[in-house]
Coordinates of C-alpha atoms in Angstrom, one line a residue:
Chain A
M5 CA 0.0 0.0 0.0
N6 CA 1.4 3.4 -1.0
F7 CA 0.9 6.6 0.9
P8 CA 2.9 9.4 -0.8
K9 CA 4.3 11.8 1.8
E10 CA 3.6 15.0 -0.2
L11 CA -0.1 14.5 -0.3
K12 CA -2.9 15.2 2.2
Y13 CA -5.7 12.7 2.8
S14 CA -9.4 12.7 3.9
K15 CA -11.0 10.1 6.1
E16 CA -13.2 9.4 3.0
H17 CA -10.1 8.1 1.2
E18 CA -9.5 11.0 -1.2
W19 CA -6.0 12.3 -1.7
I20 CA -5.3 16.0 -2.3
K21 CA -2.2 17.5 -3.9
V22 CA -2.0 21.3 -3.2
E23 CA -0.3 23.8 -5.5
G24 CA -1.1 27.3 -4.5
K25 CA -4.9 27.6 -4.5
R26 CA -5.4 24.6 -6.7
A27 CA -6.1 21.2 -5.2
T28 CA -5.8 18.1 -7.4
I29 CA -8.0 15.3 -6.0
G30 CA -8.2 11.5 -6.5
I31 CA -8.9 8.4 -4.5
T32 CA -6.2 6.6 -2.5
D33 CA -4.4 3.3 -3.2
F34 CA -6.2 1.9 -0.1
A35 CA -9.6 3.0 -1.6
Q36 CA -9.0 1.5 -5.0
S37 CA -7.8 -1.8 -3.4
Q38 CA -11.1 -1.9 -1.4
L39 CA -13.2 -1.1 -4.4
G40 CA -11.7 -3.7 -6.7
D41 CA -11.8 -3.4 -10.5
V42 CA -13.0 0.1 -11.4
V43 CA -15.1 0.3 -14.6
F44 CA -16.6 3.8 -14.6
V45 CA -15.8 7.2 -13.2
E46 CA -18.5 9.9 -13.2
L47 CA -16.7 13.2 -13.5
P48 CA -18.0 16.5 -12.2
N49 CA -18.6 19.4 -14.7
T50 CA -16.0 22.1 -14.8
G51 CA -17.2 25.4 -13.4
R52 CA -19.3 23.6 -10.7
T53 CA -18.9 25.0 -7.2
V54 CA -18.6 22.4 -4.5
K55 CA -18.7 22.5 -0.7
A56 CA -16.3 20.4 1.4
G57 CA -18.0 17.1 2.2
E58 CA -20.3 17.2 -0.9
T59 CA -20.4 14.3 -3.4
F60 CA -18.8 15.5 -6.6
S61 CA -17.8 12.4 -8.4
V62 CA -18.8 8.7 -8.4
V63 CA -16.5 5.7 -8.9
E64 CA -18.1 2.4 -9.9
S65 CA -16.3 -0.9 -9.6
V66 CA -17.7 -4.1 -10.9
K67 CA -19.6 -4.6 -7.6
A68 CA -20.0 -1.3 -5.9
V69 CA -20.9 2.3 -6.4
S70 CA -18.8 4.8 -4.3
D71 CA -19.4 8.5 -3.8
I72 CA -16.3 10.7 -3.9
Y73 CA -16.5 13.7 -1.6
A74 CA -14.9 17.0 -2.2
P75 CA -12.3 17.3 0.6
V76 CA -12.3 21.1 0.2
S77 CA -14.7 23.8 -1.0
G78 CA -14.2 25.7 -4.3
T79 CA -14.8 25.6 -8.0
V80 CA -14.0 22.6 -10.3
V81 CA -11.5 24.0 -12.8
A82 CA -10.3 20.8 -14.5
V83 CA -11.4 17.2 -14.8
N84 CA -9.5 14.1 -16.0
E85 CA -11.3 13.2 -19.2
K86 CA -8.9 10.3 -19.8
L87 CA -10.8 8.4 -17.1
N88 CA -13.8 8.2 -19.5
D89 CA -11.8 5.7 -21.6
T90 CA -9.5 4.2 -19.0
P91 CA -11.3 4.0 -15.7
E92 CA -9.0 1.1 -14.8
A93 CA -6.3 3.8 -14.3
V94 CA -7.8 4.2 -10.8
N95 CA -6.6 0.8 -10.0
L96 CA -3.2 1.0 -11.8
S97 CA -2.1 4.5 -11.0
P98 CA -4.3 6.1 -8.3
Y99 CA -2.0 9.0 -7.5
E100 CA -0.7 9.9 -11.0
D101 CA -2.8 9.0 -14.1
A102 CA -6.1 8.7 -12.2
W103 CA -6.5 12.2 -10.7
I104 CA -10.2 13.0 -10.9
A105 CA -10.5 16.8 -10.7
V106 CA -8.8 20.0 -9.8
I107 CA -10.6 22.3 -7.4
E108 CA -9.7 26.0 -7.0
M109 CA -10.1 26.4 -3.3
S110 CA -12.3 29.1 -1.8
D111 CA -11.1 28.4 1.8
P112 CA -7.5 26.9 2.0
G113 CA -8.0 26.9 5.8
E114 CA -10.0 23.7 5.3
L115 CA -6.8 21.9 4.5
E116 CA -5.9 21.9 8.2
G117 CA -8.7 19.4 8.9
L118 CA -7.1 16.8 6.6
L119 CA -4.6 14.0 7.5
D120 CA -1.0 13.8 6.6
S121 CA 0.4 10.6 5.1
G122 CA 1.4 9.1 8.4
A123 CA -1.9 9.8 10.1
Y124 CA -3.8 8.4 7.1
E125 CA -1.7 5.3 7.0
Q126 CA -2.5 4.7 10.6
F127 CA -6.2 5.4 9.9
T128 CA -6.3 2.7 7.2
A129 CA -4.3 0.2 9.4
E130 CA -7.1 0.6 12.0
G131 CA -9.7 -0.4 9.4
G132 CA -10.2 2.9 7.6
H133 CA -13.6 3.9 8.8
Chain B
M1 CA -25.9 -13.9 13.2
T2 CA -23.3 -14.6 10.5
Q3 CA -22.1 -18.1 9.8
K4 CA -18.9 -19.4 8.4
T5 CA -18.5 -22.2 5.9
P6 CA -16.0 -25.0 6.5
L7 CA -13.7 -23.2 4.1
Y8 CA -13.6 -19.9 5.9
D9 CA -10.0 -20.3 7.0
I10 CA -9.0 -21.3 3.5
H11 CA -10.6 -18.1 2.0
V12 CA -8.6 -16.0 4.4
Q13 CA -5.4 -17.9 3.6
Y14 CA -6.0 -17.5 -0.1
G15 CA -6.4 -13.7 0.3
G16 CA -10.1 -13.6 -0.1
K17 CA -11.8 -10.3 0.6
I18 CA -14.6 -11.4 3.0
I19 CA -18.0 -9.9 3.1
E20 CA -21.3 -10.9 4.6
F21 CA -23.7 -12.4 2.1
G22 CA -27.1 -13.8 3.1
G23 CA -25.9 -14.3 6.7
W24 CA -22.6 -15.9 5.6
M25 CA -19.0 -14.7 5.7
L26 CA -17.8 -15.4 2.1
P27 CA -15.1 -14.0 -0.2
V28 CA -16.3 -11.5 -2.7
Q29 CA -13.0 -11.8 -4.6
Y30 CA -9.4 -13.0 -4.3
S31 CA -7.3 -11.7 -7.1
G32 CA -10.0 -9.5 -8.6
I33 CA -13.5 -9.9 -10.0
I34 CA -12.5 -9.4 -13.7
A35 CA -9.5 -11.8 -13.4
E36 CA -11.6 -14.5 -11.8
H37 CA -14.4 -14.0 -14.3
R38 CA -12.0 -14.5 -17.2
A39 CA -10.4 -17.5 -15.5
V40 CA -13.9 -19.2 -15.4
R41 CA -14.6 -18.3 -19.0
E42 CA -11.3 -19.3 -20.4
K43 CA -9.8 -21.9 -17.9
A44 CA -11.4 -22.6 -14.6
G45 CA -12.5 -21.2 -11.3
L46 CA -13.2 -22.8 -7.9
F47 CA -16.1 -21.5 -5.8
D48 CA -17.1 -22.3 -2.2
V49 CA -20.9 -22.6 -2.4
S50 CA -21.3 -24.4 0.9
H51 CA -23.8 -21.7 2.0
M52 CA -26.4 -23.2 -0.4
G53 CA -29.1 -25.2 1.3
E54 CA -29.9 -28.9 0.9
V55 CA -33.3 -30.6 1.7
K56 CA -34.0 -34.3 1.4
V57 CA -37.4 -35.4 0.4
N58 CA -38.0 -39.1 0.9
G59 CA -41.0 -41.4 0.9
P60 CA -43.6 -43.2 -1.2
D61 CA -45.3 -39.9 -2.1
A62 CA -42.1 -38.0 -2.8
L63 CA -42.8 -37.5 -6.5
A64 CA -46.5 -36.5 -6.0
Y65 CA -45.5 -34.1 -3.3
L66 CA -42.8 -32.4 -5.4
Q67 CA -45.1 -32.2 -8.4
K68 CA -47.5 -30.1 -6.2
A69 CA -44.6 -28.0 -4.7
V70 CA -42.8 -26.9 -7.9
T71 CA -43.6 -25.7 -11.4
N72 CA -41.4 -28.0 -13.5
D73 CA -42.5 -31.6 -14.3
V74 CA -40.5 -33.7 -11.8
A75 CA -41.9 -36.9 -13.4
R76 CA -39.6 -36.3 -16.4
L77 CA -36.5 -36.9 -14.2
A78 CA -34.7 -40.2 -14.4
D79 CA -32.5 -41.6 -11.6
Y80 CA -29.4 -39.4 -11.3
Q81 CA -30.8 -36.6 -13.3
V82 CA -31.0 -32.9 -12.1
Q83 CA -33.8 -30.4 -12.9
Y84 CA -34.0 -26.7 -12.4
T85 CA -37.3 -25.4 -11.2
P86 CA -39.1 -22.5 -9.7
M87 CA -41.2 -23.1 -6.6
C88 CA -44.3 -20.9 -6.3
Y89 CA -46.9 -19.7 -3.8
P90 CA -50.5 -20.2 -4.7
D91 CA -50.6 -16.5 -5.9
G92 CA -47.9 -17.3 -8.5
G93 CA -45.1 -15.4 -6.7
T94 CA -41.9 -17.2 -6.3
V95 CA -40.8 -18.9 -3.1
D96 CA -37.4 -19.8 -4.5
D97 CA -35.7 -21.4 -7.5
L98 CA -33.9 -24.7 -6.9
L99 CA -32.3 -27.8 -8.3
I100 CA -33.9 -31.2 -7.8
Y101 CA -31.7 -34.2 -7.8
R102 CA -33.5 -37.5 -8.3
C103 CA -31.6 -40.2 -6.3
G104 CA -34.3 -42.8 -6.7
A105 CA -38.1 -43.1 -7.1
Q106 CA -38.7 -42.2 -3.5
E107 CA -35.6 -40.1 -2.8
Y108 CA -34.9 -36.6 -3.9
L109 CA -32.4 -33.9 -2.9
L110 CA -33.4 -30.2 -3.3
V111 CA -30.7 -27.6 -3.5
I112 CA -32.0 -24.2 -2.4
N113 CA -30.7 -20.6 -2.0
A114 CA -28.8 -19.8 1.1
A115 CA -30.8 -16.8 2.1
N116 CA -34.0 -18.8 1.7
I117 CA -33.2 -22.0 3.7
A118 CA -35.4 -21.3 6.7
K119 CA -38.3 -19.9 4.6
D120 CA -38.2 -22.8 2.1
Y121 CA -37.9 -25.5 4.7
D122 CA -40.9 -24.0 6.6
W123 CA -42.9 -23.8 3.3
L124 CA -42.0 -27.3 2.3
K125 CA -43.0 -28.7 5.7
R126 CA -46.3 -26.9 5.6
N127 CA -47.1 -28.5 2.3
T128 CA -46.7 -32.1 3.3
A129 CA -50.3 -32.6 4.5
G130 CA -51.8 -35.6 2.7
F131 CA -48.5 -36.9 1.4
N132 CA -46.5 -39.8 2.9
V133 CA -43.1 -38.0 2.8
T134 CA -40.3 -36.8 5.1
V135 CA -38.7 -33.5 4.5
D136 CA -35.2 -33.0 6.2
N137 CA -33.0 -29.9 6.1
V138 CA -29.5 -31.3 5.8
S139 CA -27.9 -27.9 4.9
S140 CA -25.6 -27.8 7.9
Q141 CA -24.2 -31.2 7.2
T142 CA -23.4 -30.5 3.6
A143 CA -20.6 -28.5 2.0
Q144 CA -20.4 -27.7 -1.7
L145 CA -17.7 -26.7 -4.1
A146 CA -18.3 -25.6 -7.7
L147 CA -15.5 -26.1 -10.2
Q148 CA -16.5 -24.1 -13.3
G149 CA -14.9 -23.5 -16.7
P150 CA -13.8 -25.2 -19.9
L151 CA -10.9 -26.9 -18.1
A152 CA -13.0 -28.2 -15.2
Q153 CA -13.1 -31.8 -16.5
T154 CA -9.4 -31.8 -17.3
I155 CA -8.6 -30.7 -13.8
L156 CA -11.0 -32.9 -12.0
S157 CA -9.9 -36.0 -14.0
Q158 CA -6.5 -35.8 -12.3
I159 CA -8.0 -36.6 -8.8
T160 CA -10.8 -39.0 -9.6
Q161 CA -11.4 -42.2 -11.4
A162 CA -15.0 -41.3 -12.0
P163 CA -15.9 -41.4 -15.7
L164 CA -16.4 -37.6 -16.0
D165 CA -17.0 -37.6 -19.7
K166 CA -20.0 -39.9 -19.2
I167 CA -21.7 -37.4 -16.8
G168 CA -24.0 -35.4 -19.1
Y169 CA -25.1 -31.8 -18.5
Y170 CA -27.6 -31.8 -15.6
W171 CA -26.8 -35.4 -14.6
F172 CA -24.9 -36.6 -11.5
M173 CA -23.1 -39.5 -9.8
R174 CA -24.4 -40.1 -6.3
S175 CA -21.3 -41.5 -4.7
V176 CA -17.8 -41.2 -6.2
Q177 CA -14.3 -40.7 -4.9
V178 CA -12.6 -37.4 -5.5
A179 CA -9.1 -37.0 -4.0
G180 CA -10.0 -40.0 -1.7
R181 CA -13.2 -38.4 -0.4
Q182 CA -16.7 -39.7 -0.9
V183 CA -18.8 -37.1 -2.8
M184 CA -21.8 -36.5 -4.9
L185 CA -20.8 -35.0 -8.2
S186 CA -23.1 -33.2 -10.7
R187 CA -22.4 -31.6 -14.0
T188 CA -24.2 -28.4 -13.1
G189 CA -23.3 -24.7 -12.3
Y190 CA -24.3 -21.1 -12.2
T191 CA -21.8 -19.5 -14.5
G192 CA -22.8 -20.4 -18.1
E193 CA -19.8 -22.6 -18.4
D194 CA -19.2 -26.4 -18.3
G195 CA -18.4 -27.5 -14.8
F196 CA -19.1 -29.6 -11.8
E197 CA -20.7 -29.1 -8.4
I198 CA -19.3 -31.3 -5.6
Y199 CA -21.3 -32.1 -2.5
C200 CA -19.4 -33.4 0.4
R201 CA -19.2 -33.7 4.2
N202 CA -18.1 -30.5 6.0
E203 CA -14.8 -32.1 7.1
D204 CA -13.9 -33.0 3.5
A205 CA -14.4 -29.6 2.1
A206 CA -10.9 -28.2 2.9
P207 CA -9.0 -31.2 1.7
L208 CA -11.0 -31.3 -1.5
W209 CA -10.4 -27.6 -2.1
E210 CA -6.7 -28.0 -1.7
A211 CA -6.6 -31.1 -3.9
I212 CA -8.5 -29.3 -6.7
M213 CA -6.3 -26.2 -6.4
T214 CA -3.2 -28.4 -6.7
A215 CA -4.6 -30.3 -9.7
G216 CA -5.5 -27.0 -11.4
K217 CA -2.2 -25.3 -10.6
N218 CA -0.8 -25.6 -14.1
Q219 CA -4.2 -25.1 -15.8
G220 CA -4.8 -21.5 -14.8
L221 CA -7.4 -22.4 -12.1
L222 CA -8.2 -19.5 -9.8
P223 CA -10.2 -19.4 -6.6
A224 CA -13.3 -17.4 -7.4
G225 CA -15.5 -15.3 -5.2
L226 CA -19.1 -14.1 -5.1
G227 CA -18.3 -11.1 -7.2
C228 CA -17.5 -12.9 -10.4
R229 CA -20.2 -15.5 -9.7
D230 CA -22.7 -12.6 -10.1
T231 CA -21.1 -11.2 -13.3
L232 CA -20.9 -14.7 -14.8
R233 CA -24.5 -15.6 -14.1
L234 CA -25.7 -12.2 -15.3
E235 CA -23.9 -12.6 -18.7
A236 CA -25.6 -16.0 -18.9
C237 CA -28.9 -14.4 -17.8
L238 CA -29.4 -16.9 -15.0
P239 CA -31.9 -15.5 -12.5
L240 CA -30.9 -14.5 -9.0
Y241 CA -33.5 -14.9 -6.3
G242 CA -34.4 -11.5 -4.8
H243 CA -33.6 -9.8 -8.1
E244 CA -35.2 -11.5 -11.1
L245 CA -37.4 -13.7 -8.9
S246 CA -39.3 -12.9 -5.7
P247 CA -42.7 -13.3 -4.0
Q248 CA -43.8 -10.4 -6.2
I249 CA -42.4 -11.8 -9.5
S250 CA -43.7 -14.9 -11.1
P251 CA -41.5 -17.3 -13.1
L252 CA -43.4 -16.4 -16.3
E253 CA -42.6 -12.7 -15.8
A254 CA -39.0 -13.7 -15.2
G255 CA -38.9 -15.4 -18.6
L256 CA -38.8 -18.9 -17.1
G257 CA -41.8 -20.2 -18.9
Y258 CA -39.8 -23.2 -20.1
F259 CA -39.6 -24.4 -16.4
V260 CA -43.4 -24.0 -15.8
K261 CA -45.3 -27.1 -17.0
L262 CA -48.9 -26.0 -16.9
D263 CA -50.0 -29.3 -18.4
K264 CA -48.5 -31.6 -15.7
G265 CA -51.5 -31.4 -13.3
D266 CA -52.2 -29.2 -10.3
F267 CA -49.4 -27.4 -8.5
N268 CA -49.0 -24.4 -6.2
G269 CA -49.5 -21.2 -8.3
R270 CA -50.9 -23.0 -11.4
E271 CA -54.2 -21.2 -11.6
V272 CA -52.5 -17.8 -11.5
L273 CA -49.8 -18.7 -13.9
L274 CA -52.2 -20.2 -16.3
R275 CA -54.2 -17.0 -16.2
Q276 CA -51.1 -14.9 -16.7
K277 CA -50.3 -17.0 -19.7
E278 CA -53.8 -16.8 -21.2
Q279 CA -54.3 -13.2 -20.6
G280 CA -50.8 -12.2 -21.5
L281 CA -48.2 -10.8 -19.1
T282 CA -48.3 -7.1 -18.1
R283 CA -44.6 -7.0 -17.4
K284 CA -41.6 -9.0 -18.6
L285 CA -38.0 -9.4 -18.0
A286 CA -35.9 -7.7 -20.7
G287 CA -32.1 -7.8 -21.2
F288 CA -30.5 -4.4 -22.1
V289 CA -27.2 -2.9 -23.0
L290 CA -26.4 0.7 -21.9
T291 CA -25.6 2.7 -24.9
D292 CA -24.6 5.7 -22.8
R293 CA -21.8 5.6 -20.3
G294 CA -22.5 4.4 -16.8
V295 CA -23.4 1.3 -14.9
A296 CA -27.1 0.3 -14.3
R297 CA -27.7 -1.2 -10.9
S298 CA -30.5 -3.1 -9.3
E299 CA -33.6 -1.1 -8.5
Y300 CA -32.7 1.9 -10.8
P301 CA -35.9 3.1 -12.6
V302 CA -36.4 2.2 -16.3
I303 CA -37.9 5.0 -18.3
A304 CA -39.9 4.5 -21.5
A305 CA -42.5 6.8 -23.2
G306 CA -41.5 9.5 -20.8
R307 CA -42.5 7.7 -17.6
Q308 CA -41.2 4.9 -15.3
A309 CA -42.0 1.7 -17.0
G310 CA -40.2 -0.7 -14.8
Q311 CA -37.0 -1.2 -12.9
V312 CA -33.6 -2.8 -13.2
T313 CA -33.3 -6.2 -11.4
S314 CA -29.6 -6.7 -12.0
G315 CA -26.9 -4.7 -13.8
S316 CA -23.2 -4.8 -14.1
Y317 CA -20.2 -4.3 -16.2
S318 CA -19.7 -7.4 -18.3
P319 CA -16.1 -8.5 -18.4
T320 CA -16.5 -10.9 -21.4
L321 CA -18.4 -8.5 -23.6
D322 CA -16.9 -5.2 -22.3
K323 CA -20.3 -3.6 -22.1
N324 CA -22.6 -2.4 -19.3
L325 CA -25.5 -4.9 -19.3
G326 CA -28.6 -5.5 -17.2
L327 CA -31.9 -7.2 -16.7
A328 CA -35.0 -5.2 -16.1
L329 CA -38.6 -6.0 -15.3
V330 CA -40.6 -3.7 -17.6
E331 CA -44.1 -3.3 -19.0
T332 CA -44.5 -5.8 -21.7
E333 CA -44.9 -3.3 -24.6
F334 CA -41.3 -2.1 -23.8
A335 CA -39.7 -5.5 -23.6
G336 CA -39.2 -6.2 -27.3
Q337 CA -35.7 -6.5 -28.8
G338 CA -34.5 -3.2 -30.2
Q339 CA -36.7 -1.2 -27.8
K340 CA -35.1 2.0 -26.7
L341 CA -35.1 2.6 -23.0
E342 CA -33.6 5.0 -20.5
I343 CA -32.1 4.0 -17.2
E344 CA -32.2 6.6 -14.5
I345 CA -28.8 6.7 -12.9
R346 CA -28.4 9.1 -10.0
G347 CA -31.0 11.4 -11.3
K348 CA -29.8 11.4 -14.9
N349 CA -31.2 9.3 -17.7
A350 CA -28.8 7.1 -19.7
A351 CA -29.8 5.5 -23.0
A352 CA -30.2 1.7 -23.2
E353 CA -31.5 -0.8 -25.7
V354 CA -33.2 -4.1 -25.3
I355 CA -31.1 -6.9 -26.7
A356 CA -31.4 -10.7 -27.0
R357 CA -30.8 -12.9 -24.0
P358 CA -28.6 -14.6 -22.9
F359 CA -25.9 -12.0 -23.3
Y360 CA -23.3 -14.8 -23.3
K361 CA -23.6 -18.4 -24.5
R362 CA -20.7 -20.8 -24.5
K363 CA -19.7 -22.5 -27.7
G364 CA -20.3 -26.2 -28.2

């Protein structure tokens, strides 16, 4: 299981990579391993404003439907359209190829409520919920 | 209360991801649903289906009793033959779907769905009045493995002297040795592939599992979980109780008319089913492919002519066909092949089209 140090994590198993006001979001290696074979990712529309905690994407594996929650509030400024054709990237490359969306944050202070890599790793070791 | 099959420790040891299913702790997958699905289609997969229920029906009136209880014509069975049949309530709703094994003129074994064991047993007992039969639930004494896939016979032949090539589809041998254990062996399954189901004593399940896995090691055999069992049976359009069949869905509505023999004499549900057939069904099971992106899941609304015209009973990504497929119970006028439908997925409508069933049929 991989927990890159430079990322932040939510207890809902999203990862967040912060560059200035932009937060790139995807689901974690732990999350994809729990979901199994991913066959579809429903992407948000760009321009949509989201609140932290709101469902903004859906990842479907063969067996399960999983809501993906926005870990921070803001506006969706980019989505990874490649996932339309290669949803399996979520399993193969959860932190690189399978980013889901970029949110331009309206309240970067929300980042303080997220976990660092060590805390998230511990959270998953305890069962992750 | 959740129960464990005799193979629980083996599932953990093989890396199975355990979930609760119908009161049982069972693996949903080991290596991955798609990989396991492909193994069963192309090579072989081994399933633990010990959660399934078994009921013995014995006695001089066993045949007459079963004829009344189920919709298929049990009199057509020869010794050591297996029959698939729905079992109905008097109102035509479905109690369960099951396999009947004829061991002898007065001796039958019923294999029923795990989640329905208590309900079926109770129903079967309540229907014995006037028949000289005994009905015994032997589920807890019986384990079951399913070896499925085109290489199933090749693999099994390494650990048994039984003449496997002489066991026809839906026939069985009552007592044979596999890996030194006494088992009942049938050429049956729930995947749309060739294969065998092996009934054994609980204490023999783990040694048999290991012997089969060893025999299949060089043949591409994978341990297979509930996840691919569902995608395999959906491609083959085999009904799943609680989805395509239920107390509210008759076998005729589920497209199982072939297993309802209205001319065999009286049976539970016959009057209603006969009326459904004569008057025409108001709703029917349709197979569909999603032509828009997305995955249709059970209970999603089906939209036709601008209104809800039914609902999805099962839906999934199909690993063999690489399409998103499903079954839906819809008003009859919308069930014809080529009919355009929409499936409401999280508030948005995705286009779908009714296609021929089954979605997958093995060659040969």
